Coordinates of N, CA and C in Angstrom, one line a residue:
M20 N -40.0 -96.7 25.6 CA -39.9 -96.4 24.4 C -38.8 -97.5 23.3
S21 N -39.7 -97.9 22.0 CA -39.4 -98.4 21.9 C -38.3 -98.6 20.9
Q22 N -38.5 -99.7 20.4 CA -37.0 -100.0 20.2 C -36.2 -99.6 18.2
V23 N -37.6 -99.0 17.8 CA -37.3 -98.0 16.5 C -37.3 -97.1 17.2
D24 N -38.0 -96.6 18.4 CA -37.4 -94.9 18.7 C -35.7 -94.5 19.5
I25 N -35.6 -95.7 20.1 CA -34.5 -95.6 20.7 C -33.4 -95.4 19.5
Q26 N -33.4 -96.5 17.9 CA -32.3 -96.3 17.8 C -33.1 -94.6 16.3
Q27 N -34.0 -94.7 16.5 CA -33.8 -92.8 15.8 C -33.8 -92.0 16.2
K28 N -33.7 -92.4 17.9 CA -32.8 -91.1 18.0 C -31.6 -91.6 18.8
I29 N -30.6 -92.3 18.8 CA -29.6 -92.6 18.3 C -29.6 -92.4 17.7
A30 N -29.5 -92.9 16.1 CA -29.1 -91.6 14.4 C -29.5 -90.4 14.5
S31 N -30.6 -89.7 15.2 CA -30.2 -88.4 14.6 C -28.9 -87.3 16.0
F32 N -28.2 -87.9 16.4 CA -27.1 -87.2 17.4 C -25.8 -87.0 15.8
T33 N -25.2 -85.5 16.4 CA -24.8 -85.2 15.9 C -22.5 -85.2 16.6
S34 N -23.3 -85.6 17.3 CA -21.2 -85.8 17.8 C -21.8 -86.8 19.0
I35 N -20.8 -87.8 19.7 CA -21.1 -88.3 20.4 C -21.1 -88.0 22.0
E36 N -20.4 -85.9 22.3 CA -21.0 -86.3 23.5 C -22.6 -85.1 23.5
Q37 N -23.0 -85.5 22.8 CA -25.4 -85.5 22.7 C -25.7 -87.0 23.7
A38 N -25.0 -87.9 22.2 CA -25.0 -89.1 23.1 C -24.9 -89.9 25.0
L39 N -23.2 -89.0 24.5 CA -23.0 -88.8 26.5 C -24.0 -88.0 27.6
D40 N -24.6 -87.1 27.0 CA -25.1 -86.7 27.6 C -26.9 -86.9 27.9
Y41 N -27.6 -87.4 26.5 CA -28.3 -88.5 26.7 C -28.9 -89.3 27.3
F42 N -27.5 -90.4 27.9 CA -27.6 -91.0 28.1 C -27.0 -90.9 30.2
D43 N -27.2 -89.3 29.6 CA -26.0 -89.5 31.6 C -25.3 -90.3 32.1
I44 N -24.5 -89.4 31.0 CA -22.9 -90.4 31.0 C -21.9 -89.0 31.4
G45 N -21.2 -89.3 32.8 CA -20.5 -88.0 32.8 C -18.7 -88.5 32.3
F46 N -18.7 -87.5 31.3 CA -16.8 -87.8 30.2 C -16.0 -86.6 30.4
D47 N -14.4 -86.8 30.5 CA -13.2 -85.6 30.4 C -13.7 -85.4 29.2
S48 N -14.2 -83.9 28.6 CA -13.5 -83.7 27.2 C -12.7 -84.0 26.9
R49 N -11.5 -83.8 27.4 CA -9.5 -84.5 26.7 C -9.8 -85.5 26.0
F50 N -10.5 -86.7 27.8 CA -10.4 -88.1 26.5 C -11.4 -88.0 25.7
I51 N -12.5 -87.1 25.4 CA -13.8 -87.1 24.7 C -12.6 -86.5 22.8
D52 N -11.6 -86.1 23.2 CA -11.1 -85.2 22.1 C -10.1 -86.0 20.8
K53 N -9.7 -87.0 23.0 CA -8.3 -88.1 21.7 C -8.3 -88.5 20.9
H54 N -10.1 -90.0 21.8 CA -10.2 -90.7 21.6 C -11.8 -90.8 20.9
R55 N -12.0 -89.8 20.4 CA -13.6 -89.9 19.9 C -13.5 -91.3 18.1
V56 N -12.7 -90.5 17.5 CA -13.0 -91.7 16.7 C -13.1 -93.6 16.7
E57 N -12.4 -94.0 18.2 CA -12.5 -95.3 18.1 C -13.6 -95.1 19.1
L58 N -14.0 -93.8 20.1 CA -15.5 -94.2 20.9 C -17.0 -94.4 19.8
V59 N -16.8 -93.6 19.6 CA -17.8 -94.4 17.7 C -17.6 -95.2 17.3
K60 N -17.0 -95.3 16.7 CA -16.4 -97.6 16.2 C -17.2 -98.3 16.9
R61 N -17.1 -98.2 18.7 CA -16.7 -98.8 18.7 C -17.9 -98.8 20.0
F62 N -18.4 -98.0 20.2 CA -20.0 -97.7 20.1 C -20.9 -97.9 18.9
N63 N -20.7 -97.7 18.0 CA -22.0 -98.4 16.5 C -21.5 -99.5 16.5
G64 N -20.4 -100.8 17.0 CA -20.2 -101.7 16.7 C -20.4 -102.6 18.2
Y65 N -21.0 -102.0 19.2 CA -21.8 -102.4 20.6 C -23.2 -102.7 19.3
L66 N -23.9 -101.5 18.8 CA -26.0 -101.1 18.5 C -25.4 -102.4 17.2
I67 N -24.4 -103.1 16.4 CA -24.7 -103.4 15.6 C -24.7 -104.5 15.9
L68 N -23.6 -105.3 17.1 CA -23.8 -106.3 17.6 C -24.6 -107.2 18.3
E69 N -25.4 -106.0 18.8 CA -27.0 -106.9 19.9 C -27.4 -104.7 19.4
K70 N -28.5 -104.4 19.0 CA -29.9 -103.3 18.5 C -30.5 -103.2 19.7
P71 N -30.6 -102.3 20.8 CA -30.9 -101.7 21.7 C -32.7 -102.1 21.5
D72 N -32.9 -102.3 23.3 CA -34.1 -102.7 23.5 C -34.4 -102.1 23.8
D73 N -33.8 -100.6 24.6 CA -34.9 -99.2 25.2 C -33.6 -98.4 25.4
W74 N -34.0 -97.7 26.2 CA -32.9 -96.3 26.8 C -32.1 -97.0 27.8
F75 N -32.0 -98.1 28.2 CA -30.4 -98.8 29.7 C -30.0 -99.7 28.9
S76 N -30.6 -100.5 27.5 CA -29.6 -101.4 26.7 C -28.8 -100.3 25.6
A77 N -29.1 -99.7 25.1 CA -28.1 -98.7 25.0 C -27.0 -97.6 25.5
R78 N -27.9 -97.5 26.8 CA -26.5 -96.8 27.5 C -25.5 -97.6 28.8
R79 N -26.1 -98.6 28.1 CA -25.0 -100.2 28.3 C -24.0 -100.0 27.0
A80 N -24.5 -100.5 26.5 CA -23.7 -99.9 24.9 C -22.3 -99.1 25.0
L81 N -22.7 -98.1 25.4 CA -22.1 -96.6 24.9 C -21.2 -96.7 26.7
K82 N -22.0 -96.6 27.7 CA -20.5 -96.9 29.2 C -20.4 -98.0 28.2
N83 N -19.7 -99.4 28.1 CA -19.2 -99.9 27.8 C -17.8 -99.9 26.2
A84 N -19.1 -98.8 25.5 CA -18.0 -98.3 25.0 C -16.2 -97.5 25.4
Y85 N -17.3 -96.3 26.0 CA -16.3 -96.1 27.2 C -15.8 -96.3 27.9
C86 N -16.3 -97.2 28.5 CA -14.9 -98.0 29.4 C -14.2 -98.5 29.4
K87 N -14.1 -99.5 28.0 CA -13.1 -100.6 27.8 C -11.9 -99.7 26.8
I88 N -12.0 -97.8 26.0 CA -11.4 -97.2 25.5 C -10.7 -96.9 26.5
Q89 N -11.4 -96.3 27.9 CA -10.5 -95.8 29.2 C -9.7 -97.4 29.3
R90 N -10.3 -98.6 29.3 CA -9.2 -99.7 30.0 C -8.2 -100.0 29.3
S91 N -8.2 -100.1 28.6 CA -6.9 -100.6 27.7 C -6.0 -98.6 27.5
Q92 N -6.0 -97.9 27.9 CA -4.8 -97.1 27.6 C -4.1 -97.5 29.2
L93 N -5.0 -97.7 29.8 CA -4.0 -98.1 31.6 C -2.7 -99.4 31.1
D94 N -2.0 -99.1 31.5 CA -0.7 -99.8 32.1 C -0.9 -100.8 32.3
K95 N -0.6 -102.7 31.3 CA -1.2 -104.0 30.9 C 0.1 -104.8 32.3
H96 N 1.3 -103.7 32.0 CA 2.2 -104.2 32.9 C 2.5 -104.6 34.6
T97 N 1.6 -103.0 35.3 CA 1.2 -103.4 36.4 C -0.6 -103.2 37.4
R98 N -0.7 -103.2 37.6 CA -1.9 -103.6 37.7 C -3.3 -102.4 38.6
S99 N -2.9 -101.4 37.6 CA -3.4 -100.4 37.6 C -5.1 -100.4 38.1
A100 N -6.1 -99.5 38.6 CA -7.2 -98.6 39.1 C -7.9 -98.7 37.9
C101 N -8.4 -98.6 37.0 CA -9.3 -97.5 36.6 C -9.6 -96.1 37.6
R102 N -8.9 -95.2 37.1 CA -9.4 -93.9 37.6 C -10.2 -93.1 36.9
G103 N -9.6 -92.7 35.7 CA -10.4 -92.4 34.3 C -11.5 -92.0 34.5
C104 N -11.8 -93.0 34.9 CA -13.1 -93.7 33.5 C -14.1 -92.9 34.9
T105 N -15.4 -91.8 34.5 CA -16.2 -91.7 35.4 C -17.5 -92.1 35.7
T106 N -18.1 -93.3 34.8 CA -19.1 -93.6 35.3 C -18.2 -95.4 35.9
C107 N -17.6 -95.7 35.6 CA -16.7 -96.9 35.5 C -17.4 -97.9 36.5
Q108 N -17.9 -99.4 36.4 CA -18.5 -99.6 37.5 C -17.5 -101.0 38.0
R109 N -16.1 -100.9 36.8 CA -15.0 -101.9 37.7 C -14.4 -101.6 38.6
R110 N -14.0 -100.9 38.7 CA -13.0 -100.2 39.8 C -13.0 -100.7 41.5

């Protein structure tokens, strides 16, 4: 899949859940309901900063956005691990 194809596929999504399903990323629907706008903004920001070359780079941008928001919810004064993230590689 070329860069143009992946960008067209991303543009065709009508919800963030479609993107998460397409990129095979597990998610918590309650978390998505609560942080939908922030997640979409961060994902779009990552896509603007670096245009995805293929499925894997687009998936990485979405995973990074999802993980960044989840990690931002952790208590900053303790060294708690990221437990809620279903795809986190920073555990």
